[in-house]
XYZ file of C-alpha atoms in Angstrom:
634
model
C -11.293 172.356 77.748
C -10.480 172.081 81.478
C -7.061 173.354 82.543
C -4.593 170.665 83.551
C -3.798 170.983 87.286
C -0.218 171.493 88.407
C -0.446 168.517 90.773
C -1.664 164.938 90.490
C -5.064 165.695 92.031
C -6.802 168.835 93.297
C -10.276 168.337 94.781
C -11.386 171.876 93.888
C -10.475 171.654 90.210
C -13.181 170.455 87.829
C -10.501 168.717 85.777
C -9.998 166.414 88.777
C -13.409 166.155 90.401
C -16.746 167.041 88.890
C -19.114 168.346 90.173
C -17.464 170.659 92.690
C -17.933 170.052 96.406
C -20.942 168.314 97.929
C -23.100 166.230 95.566
C -26.628 164.897 95.391
C -27.422 161.258 96.073
C -27.683 159.480 92.716
C -25.387 161.995 91.007
C -22.314 160.605 89.272
C -19.002 162.025 90.441
C -16.178 161.966 87.910
C -12.617 161.642 89.215
C -9.390 162.153 87.267
C -5.802 162.058 88.462
C -2.714 163.245 86.591
C 0.466 161.457 87.692
C 3.739 162.449 86.027
C 4.668 160.116 83.195
C 8.189 159.426 84.476
C 6.708 157.622 87.490
C 6.053 154.597 85.255
C 2.485 154.107 86.424
C 1.066 150.594 86.237
C -2.377 151.251 87.644
C -4.292 153.766 89.788
C -7.207 153.041 92.150
C -9.851 155.292 93.724
C -10.932 154.155 97.180
C -14.275 155.329 98.586
C -15.712 154.515 101.989
C -18.924 155.591 103.645
C -18.294 157.060 107.076
C -17.667 154.165 109.432
C -17.596 151.619 106.610
C -14.979 149.743 104.603
C -13.222 151.227 101.542
C -14.396 150.093 98.103
C -11.993 150.000 95.162
C -12.723 151.719 91.830
C -9.960 150.989 89.277
C -9.083 154.020 87.139
C -8.574 153.704 83.372
C -5.885 155.468 81.367
C -7.470 158.128 79.153
C -4.455 159.521 77.371
C -1.874 162.231 77.738
C -2.184 165.580 79.459
C 1.027 167.439 78.787
C 3.812 165.818 80.811
C 1.204 163.836 82.765
C -1.046 160.845 82.187
C -4.755 161.039 82.872
C -6.553 158.269 84.749
C -10.303 158.499 85.342
C -13.240 156.717 86.903
C -16.598 157.593 88.431
C -18.571 156.935 91.588
C -22.319 157.262 92.089
C -23.480 157.379 95.732
C -26.976 155.918 95.935
C -27.922 157.526 99.257
C -27.100 160.570 101.380
C -24.230 160.342 103.820
C -20.665 161.341 104.538
C -18.026 159.612 102.390
C -14.223 159.653 102.337
C -11.917 158.969 99.416
C -8.263 158.746 98.434
C -6.100 157.152 95.705
C -3.391 154.530 95.478
C -0.838 154.706 92.692
C 1.273 151.701 91.730
C 4.375 152.554 89.722
C 7.947 151.526 89.145
C 8.894 152.778 92.622
C 6.163 150.759 94.344
C 2.741 151.811 95.686
C 2.070 155.242 97.148
C -1.020 156.981 98.510
C -2.481 160.239 97.202
C -4.104 161.806 100.260
C -5.649 165.167 101.129
C -3.132 167.963 101.469
C -3.436 171.706 102.034
C -5.801 173.683 99.831
C -7.336 170.666 98.080
C -4.034 169.538 96.589
C -3.044 165.940 97.078
C -0.066 164.821 99.112
C 1.926 161.736 98.071
C 2.600 159.521 101.092
C 3.958 156.058 101.758
C 1.140 155.318 104.220
C -2.474 156.360 104.691
C -2.982 160.001 105.665
C -5.925 162.418 105.693
C -8.735 161.392 103.366
C -10.800 163.695 101.181
C -14.361 164.369 102.263
C -17.390 163.935 100.013
C -20.706 165.214 101.398
C -23.734 163.558 99.772
C -27.201 165.001 100.352
C -30.815 164.271 99.448
C -31.595 166.037 96.136
C -35.246 166.446 97.141
C -34.398 168.607 100.147
C -34.315 172.377 99.681
C -33.522 174.745 102.558
C -35.645 177.918 102.438
C -33.616 180.501 100.521
C -35.291 183.585 102.025
C -32.931 183.579 104.975
C -29.565 183.590 103.216
C -30.683 186.160 100.669
C -31.424 188.834 103.271
C -29.889 190.668 106.234
C -30.457 189.382 109.786
C -30.554 191.421 112.994
C -29.891 189.581 116.272
C -31.726 190.994 119.313
C -30.938 190.150 122.928
C -34.477 190.934 124.117
C -33.816 192.460 127.541
C -31.247 194.917 126.180
C -32.529 196.243 122.838
C -35.357 198.690 123.584
C -38.036 199.243 126.236
C -41.274 201.135 125.750
C -41.810 201.722 129.465
C -39.988 201.687 132.773
C -39.753 198.123 134.084
C -41.935 197.014 137.007
C -41.888 193.755 138.893
C -43.834 191.245 136.769
C -46.474 189.077 138.338
C -47.876 185.652 137.627
C -47.244 181.992 138.171
C -43.603 181.078 138.527
C -42.292 184.642 138.268
C -39.359 185.304 140.594
C -38.514 188.739 142.017
C -36.064 190.551 139.789
C -33.434 193.230 140.107
C -34.603 196.039 137.814
C -32.374 198.744 136.360
C -34.003 202.132 136.026
C -30.932 203.522 134.267
C -30.721 202.100 130.733
C -26.976 202.791 130.663
C -26.071 200.837 133.805
C -23.403 198.149 133.694
C -25.026 194.699 134.123
C -24.435 193.001 137.468
C -21.241 191.004 137.077
C -20.006 190.194 140.562
C -21.054 187.053 142.454
C -23.441 187.326 145.371
C -22.734 186.277 148.944
C -23.039 182.626 147.938
C -20.501 182.998 145.165
C -23.116 182.829 142.396
C -23.755 185.209 139.508
C -27.523 184.916 139.301
C -28.108 186.849 136.054
C -31.382 188.067 137.524
C -30.887 191.784 136.840
C -33.092 193.123 134.048
C -33.161 196.342 132.018
C -36.710 195.783 130.821
C -36.439 195.500 127.064
C -39.866 194.683 125.593
C -41.491 193.369 122.448
C -43.358 196.678 122.183
C -39.979 198.371 122.274
C -38.902 196.277 119.285
C -42.124 197.218 117.463
C -41.264 200.897 118.028
C -37.874 200.296 116.381
C -39.072 198.385 113.314
C -38.586 201.530 111.220
C -34.964 201.560 112.383
C -34.529 197.932 111.384
C -36.167 198.669 108.056
C -33.634 201.464 107.504
C -30.965 198.737 107.760
C -32.876 196.643 105.188
C -33.292 193.840 107.736
C -35.246 190.836 106.474
C -34.927 188.516 109.489
C -35.125 189.379 113.183
C -33.462 186.658 115.224
C -34.346 186.802 118.918
C -32.379 185.222 121.708
C -34.934 183.472 123.986
C -38.165 185.329 124.714
C -39.859 182.748 126.951
C -40.462 183.088 130.666
C -37.301 182.325 132.623
C -35.487 183.193 135.824
C -32.400 184.671 134.152
C -32.033 187.753 131.955
C -30.537 185.662 129.150
C -33.556 183.331 129.331
C -31.587 180.245 128.292
C -32.963 178.595 131.451
C -36.501 178.253 130.108
C -39.228 178.393 132.722
C -42.243 177.999 130.440
C -41.890 177.296 126.718
C -45.460 178.412 126.034
C -45.393 181.822 127.675
C -43.654 185.049 126.681
C -41.668 186.361 129.640
C -44.051 188.856 131.300
C -41.349 191.530 131.518
C -41.051 191.344 127.719
C -44.780 191.548 127.081
C -47.580 189.220 126.100
C -48.455 186.664 123.463
C -50.559 189.359 121.789
C -47.477 191.622 121.667
C -45.577 188.830 119.925
C -48.327 188.370 117.349
C -48.472 192.116 116.737
C -44.703 192.211 116.301
C -44.831 189.419 113.701
C -47.641 191.151 111.784
C -45.915 194.537 111.856
C -42.606 192.970 110.833
C -44.228 191.060 107.961
C -45.750 194.303 106.684
C -42.166 195.556 106.287
C -40.983 192.353 104.607
C -39.359 190.949 107.754
C -39.578 187.521 109.361
C -39.031 186.461 112.965
C -36.816 183.552 114.072
C -36.957 182.339 117.676
C -34.320 180.697 119.865
C -35.243 177.185 121.002
C -33.411 175.830 124.050
C -34.337 172.148 123.994
C -31.250 170.469 125.467
C -32.094 171.696 128.968
C -34.717 173.640 130.883
C -34.429 175.907 133.895
C -34.079 174.653 137.458
C -36.738 177.252 138.229
C -39.257 176.049 135.639
C -42.713 174.577 135.288
C -41.052 171.252 134.406
C -38.320 170.887 137.031
C -39.736 173.363 139.588
C -36.659 173.290 141.792
C -37.773 176.307 143.829
C -41.448 175.385 143.905
C -42.603 178.639 142.341
C -44.889 176.995 139.788
C -48.297 175.488 140.522
C -47.315 172.371 138.585
C -45.767 169.311 140.169
C -42.250 169.388 138.808
C -39.725 166.574 138.447
C -37.727 167.897 141.409
C -40.813 167.646 143.632
C -42.156 164.220 142.802
C -41.260 161.108 140.886
C -44.915 160.993 139.937
C -44.577 164.269 138.082
C -45.540 164.096 134.370
C -42.138 165.675 133.709
C -40.057 163.270 135.804
C -39.036 161.119 132.841
C -37.757 164.202 130.997
C -34.727 164.446 133.273
C -31.698 162.275 133.922
C -31.646 161.738 137.675
C -28.706 159.823 139.081
C -30.198 160.182 142.558
C -33.509 161.966 142.887
C -34.050 164.804 143.606
C -30.683 166.580 143.758
C -28.331 164.579 141.546
C -29.122 164.956 137.878
C -27.459 165.649 134.567
C -27.086 169.333 133.782
C -25.598 171.368 130.959
C -21.861 171.655 131.572
C -22.504 170.815 135.233
C -24.486 174.023 135.876
C -27.177 172.996 138.343
C -29.631 175.674 137.174
C -29.737 174.059 133.700
C -30.990 170.476 134.159
C -30.590 168.487 130.958
C -33.540 166.729 129.382
C -33.806 163.315 127.763
C -34.747 164.639 124.338
C -35.991 161.319 122.943
C -38.455 160.719 125.760
C -41.795 160.369 123.983
C -43.667 162.737 126.301
C -40.975 165.380 125.795
C -41.083 164.889 122.015
C -44.855 165.231 122.128
C -44.657 168.461 124.129
C -41.910 170.134 122.101
C -42.548 168.754 118.583
C -45.391 166.374 117.853
C -48.524 167.583 119.602
C -50.859 169.868 117.669
C -50.130 172.531 120.294
C -46.431 171.654 120.583
C -43.911 174.381 121.257
C -42.522 174.245 117.715
C -45.906 174.326 115.996
C -47.561 176.811 118.337
C -45.095 179.666 117.881
C -44.918 179.139 114.129
C -48.712 179.491 114.024
C -48.450 182.644 116.139
C -46.200 184.256 113.559
C -42.629 182.976 113.802
C -40.901 181.795 110.614
C -38.281 179.535 112.102
C -36.137 178.369 114.991
C -32.493 178.597 115.937
C -31.538 175.515 117.975
C -29.313 176.253 120.943
C -26.370 173.833 121.366
C -27.497 171.813 118.350
C -24.537 169.443 118.696
C -26.001 168.286 122.023
C -29.364 167.411 120.473
C -29.777 163.930 118.951
C -29.894 163.824 115.155
C -33.262 162.059 115.333
C -34.640 164.880 117.485
C -33.514 167.512 114.977
C -34.984 165.594 112.016
C -38.305 165.196 113.820
C -38.352 168.874 114.744
C -37.544 169.957 111.193
C -40.309 167.767 109.780
C -42.890 169.163 112.199
C -41.844 172.733 111.422
C -42.121 172.114 107.672
C -45.554 170.554 108.147
C -46.673 173.699 109.926
C -44.933 176.080 107.492
C -43.290 174.597 104.379
C -40.716 177.411 104.278
C -39.918 177.315 108.012
C -36.221 177.679 108.820
C -34.197 175.529 111.238
C -30.758 176.900 112.155
C -28.286 175.120 114.428
C -25.730 176.537 116.813
C -22.562 174.769 115.674
C -19.172 176.432 116.148
C -17.084 174.253 113.811
C -17.386 172.747 110.331
C -20.876 171.289 110.742
C -20.549 168.867 107.819
C -18.185 166.534 109.681
C -18.792 167.512 113.306
C -18.161 164.871 115.959
C -19.878 165.478 119.290
C -19.705 163.085 122.219
C -17.859 160.532 120.030
C -20.681 160.514 117.483
C -20.583 161.818 113.916
C -23.369 164.351 113.418
C -25.464 164.384 110.249
C -26.770 167.873 109.694
C -26.857 168.424 105.932
C -27.954 165.168 104.359
C -31.577 166.275 103.989
C -34.234 167.063 106.579
C -31.912 168.066 109.427
C -30.602 171.663 109.553
C -31.257 174.346 106.943
C -28.373 176.459 108.190
C -25.844 176.898 110.962
C -24.182 179.860 112.618
C -21.051 180.550 110.586
C -18.512 180.786 113.392
C -15.676 179.638 111.083
C -16.264 182.815 109.038
C -16.268 184.970 112.177
C -13.048 183.405 113.440
C -11.369 183.762 110.045
C -12.387 187.424 109.682
C -11.152 188.416 113.140
C -7.938 186.396 112.785
C -7.203 188.040 109.425
C -7.840 191.563 110.693
C -5.743 190.960 113.807
C -2.667 190.017 111.764
C -3.496 186.684 110.115
C -2.993 186.006 106.435
C -5.423 186.313 103.565
C -4.329 182.819 102.479
C -5.614 181.353 105.743
C -8.917 183.205 105.432
C -9.457 181.944 101.886
C -8.548 178.372 102.815
C -10.988 178.386 105.755
C -13.827 179.517 103.528
C -12.927 177.153 100.699
C -13.018 174.191 103.104
C -16.517 175.161 104.208
C -17.666 175.787 100.654
C -16.316 172.416 99.507
C -17.910 170.479 102.363
C -21.355 172.129 102.544
C -24.180 171.664 100.032
C -24.398 174.856 97.978
C -27.883 175.699 99.238
C -26.626 175.486 102.822
C -23.478 177.510 102.126
C -25.653 180.298 100.704
C -27.989 180.060 103.698
C -25.479 180.430 106.545
C -25.914 182.845 109.452
C -22.794 184.963 108.958
C -21.979 186.354 112.386
C -19.181 188.562 113.677
C -20.578 189.043 117.169
C -23.056 187.074 119.290
C -24.210 187.010 122.905
C -21.536 184.341 123.496
C -18.573 186.381 122.226
C -16.853 189.621 123.130
C -17.915 192.593 121.032
C -16.139 192.757 117.679
C -15.007 196.347 118.244
C -13.320 195.329 121.498
C -11.637 192.288 119.944
C -10.269 194.457 117.135
C -8.821 197.099 119.451
C -7.876 195.612 122.810
C -4.264 194.797 123.681
C -3.046 191.376 124.772
C -2.398 192.627 128.318
C -5.898 194.055 128.627
C -7.446 190.643 128.033
C -6.072 189.709 131.455
C -7.704 192.543 133.409
C -9.881 191.639 136.373
C -13.661 191.846 136.041
C -13.830 195.333 137.515
C -11.412 196.548 134.886
C -13.279 194.797 132.101
C -16.634 196.131 133.279
C -15.555 199.773 132.978
C -13.173 199.438 130.043
C -13.433 201.518 126.880
C -10.888 201.609 124.066
C -8.630 204.699 124.203
C -9.224 207.148 121.306
C -6.278 206.079 119.148
C -7.075 202.366 119.342
C -10.797 203.028 119.030
C -10.173 204.739 115.703
C -8.090 201.796 114.505
C -10.696 199.294 115.723
C -13.441 201.212 113.906
C -11.482 200.993 110.652
C -11.014 197.258 111.149
C -14.685 196.764 111.990
C -15.579 198.407 108.682
C -13.312 195.917 106.915
C -14.895 193.058 108.866
C -18.370 194.214 107.859
C -17.379 194.451 104.196
C -16.209 190.818 104.240
C -19.286 189.710 106.203
C -21.695 191.452 103.820
C -20.013 190.229 100.632
C -19.745 186.532 101.452
C -22.581 184.114 100.571
C -25.103 183.793 103.398
C -27.055 186.155 105.625
C -24.940 188.953 107.161
C -26.090 189.001 110.776
C -25.720 192.110 112.924
C -25.531 191.598 116.681
C -27.576 194.483 118.078
C -25.423 197.516 118.809
C -22.342 196.420 116.863
C -23.410 198.799 114.115
C -23.654 201.609 116.693
C -20.174 201.116 118.161
C -21.037 199.155 121.291
C -17.972 197.750 123.089
C -17.611 195.018 125.688
C -15.700 191.949 126.810
C -17.401 188.599 127.492
C -20.779 187.993 129.174
C -22.296 190.130 130.611
C -20.296 193.030 129.179
C -21.140 192.001 125.600
C -24.834 192.227 126.513
C -25.088 195.884 127.443
C -28.066 197.880 126.217
C -28.339 199.401 122.766
C -26.972 202.972 123.030
C -30.028 204.887 121.791
C -29.077 208.537 121.309
C -25.362 207.811 121.761
C -24.655 205.827 118.613
C -21.432 206.198 116.684
C -23.114 208.053 113.833
C -20.244 207.601 111.369
C -20.076 203.837 111.951
C -23.853 203.527 111.777
C -23.846 205.482 108.524
C -21.317 203.062 107.070
C -23.490 200.099 108.068
C -26.532 201.726 106.485
C -24.641 202.131 103.226
C -23.410 198.549 103.338
C -26.878 197.229 104.180
C -28.407 199.136 101.255
C -25.748 197.786 98.903
C -26.278 194.198 100.082
C -30.077 194.444 99.921
C -29.983 195.735 96.357
C -27.452 193.230 95.005
C -28.559 189.954 93.482
C -24.856 189.286 92.894
C -24.101 189.322 96.625
C -27.207 187.284 97.446
C -26.808 184.544 94.840
C -23.638 185.079 92.816
C -20.701 182.691 92.562
C -17.599 183.083 94.716
C -14.026 182.930 93.498
C -10.914 183.772 95.494
C -8.241 185.488 93.427
C -5.129 187.095 94.880
C -4.993 186.320 98.591
C -1.560 187.211 99.894
C -0.582 188.428 103.334
C -2.580 191.571 104.093
C -4.521 191.623 100.801
C -7.743 189.663 100.415
C -9.148 189.689 96.885
C -12.212 187.757 95.743
C -14.994 187.978 93.214
C -18.775 187.560 93.297
C -20.303 187.027 89.881
C -23.577 186.309 88.111
C -24.338 186.158 84.417
C -25.065 189.889 84.413
C -22.836 191.375 87.104
C -19.376 191.052 88.606
C -18.151 192.502 91.903
C -14.521 192.492 92.996
C -13.888 192.791 96.727
C -10.489 194.110 97.805
C -9.559 194.283 101.495
C -6.163 195.571 102.611
C -5.804 195.132 106.376
C -2.140 196.201 106.316
C -0.418 199.477 107.145
C 0.929 199.999 103.618
C -0.824 200.492 100.293
C -1.044 197.432 98.036
C -1.180 197.528 94.243
C -3.195 194.916 92.373
C -5.261 194.654 89.214
C -8.880 193.994 88.315
C -10.087 192.019 85.300
C -12.163 194.873 83.866
C -12.139 197.800 81.452
C -13.838 200.098 83.954
C -14.846 199.801 87.609
C -16.540 201.908 90.258
C -16.318 201.482 94.030
C -19.799 200.862 95.414
C -18.808 202.368 98.781
C -17.519 205.815 97.857
C -17.982 206.118 94.085
C -14.264 206.117 93.164
C -13.723 205.240 89.478
C -10.988 203.193 87.843
C -10.192 203.018 84.094
C -8.369 200.364 82.096
C -4.597 200.598 82.402
C -3.230 197.750 80.261
C -4.073 194.383 78.708
C -4.483 192.809 82.149
C -7.187 195.256 83.134
C -7.346 198.008 85.733
C -4.567 198.750 88.162
C -5.876 199.461 91.651
C -3.909 200.775 94.600
C -5.676 199.859 97.823
C -4.745 202.220 100.682
C -3.939 200.866 104.159
C -6.896 199.525 106.175
C -9.244 200.066 103.259
C -11.805 197.984 101.424
C -13.243 198.413 97.923
C -16.321 196.764 96.461
C -15.738 197.309 92.743
C -18.516 196.946 90.208
C -16.598 195.748 87.180
C -17.514 196.403 83.545
C -16.035 194.743 80.461
C -13.265 192.209 80.078
C -9.778 193.170 78.808
């Protein structure tokens, strides 16, 4: 028998809404509300509206008593995928009121319309590939991970002269040039062969997916200004090197995911050719160019749409048929070609700036080439209800995105460890879990650091005043010993949360080795080979081994338990195993209990025996995390 909720409606309680969270098209959703009997209820109505549509009324029938409450129920069966919104009206002796979405899934009784509940409906035939979320991902910024040789000026069509660092430990160029521009044209010479040499290292971390930031020929070291989508940047290596990397990685059980930048190209590219370095006739050179229609010229050749107004990143018209043919549809399209050469999927840069139709077409082409190909989107917010450029995005209804970067998790982890509450962390994750299809929620790219964010270790140790240092100060900054030690403890806690939540824990290269740094380019310094923080790296190895060997962490259910202030307590459970995660970010020990007869900490082997009828009493020391394997039920 379902427990009676302590409020009229709670969207996360099966007694009120079944099934939990997002539902399949054609699946019946059962709704029940429990108003207090003294309200003198006359009738209750469920209102459901498809996003952008008109609400439809579903009268609710009285189904008897539930303690001091009445139970009213009805059902709704969505016949197609989409985003829906719902709420309730209650007519009683005091007149009509609205039951709207409140905090934590509980309803809020209002006299007027308020926030509506969300219902995500998805295509039951669509299945994201599960291999990604079940394994560990390692994110490589190609120029800065490893080089197998000293860099030399590359040659070939379209290749611009580059500033080359001989010293691997240099600080990246961060000051503007004489024209006031930061050109990002200094390179350290990381190579694909260098990555191949470090595959044993990645295997020691039990990595199953290598996610590369862009590898294609470009002017800039970040390579988000693509120069040629069909050529590996010559400083990185060759197409043959890429194929070898994919083969060698596959032999170790790893897959490769590439970064696709399809919202814009480079000013210095085969397609735009703003500097005339390519043999092709680019859109900037002639209106007769085969690429002219790709770009949004307000006044040719120098006034055109560009990403965030940055002239070196001219935006493309993604739905232009010749562009679609080149990127997606053609037998030798960019998407198909690199999948055939060994890649297993694509991460889509600025996915919320790509049309939904473009993403669906890309996903379909990728699945035609490889049925288990993965399409991940860069979305920083709740992707289930994202609005971009005044348009509701539709990412999870079936055939769009298989996953997104889980920035809400990153933000919640860092906020919690920097003084936020466990309640807020749990609520953030529960909102995502309720709104995302389960297969997507278990397939998320769980990041703590990326090339777009300051290093986690720096965020967890820097003072408020230090955030306001000038660029010279930020370039040479390192945490002082006392705050470094504290930040290292917090980073361990962050990693425990990251590795024990559903989805793929994703390591930004060097985070596991203690790399520090503020924003770009300081967060993109080279991997510190030979100067790693051995203790931190050892902790990551242990955590990676635990995650790789745990079906419970890969597929098990999630349930938040005691989440109060500095203590975060949640459970991962399958039919055969139960793990209790305890994280105390505070400066004082916290005493709690575990529903078990016996438990052992998977991190350091500490054992806990049954204390009373409630289970085991556990005292969690300050800035400490336990991953308890629980046995028996009291």
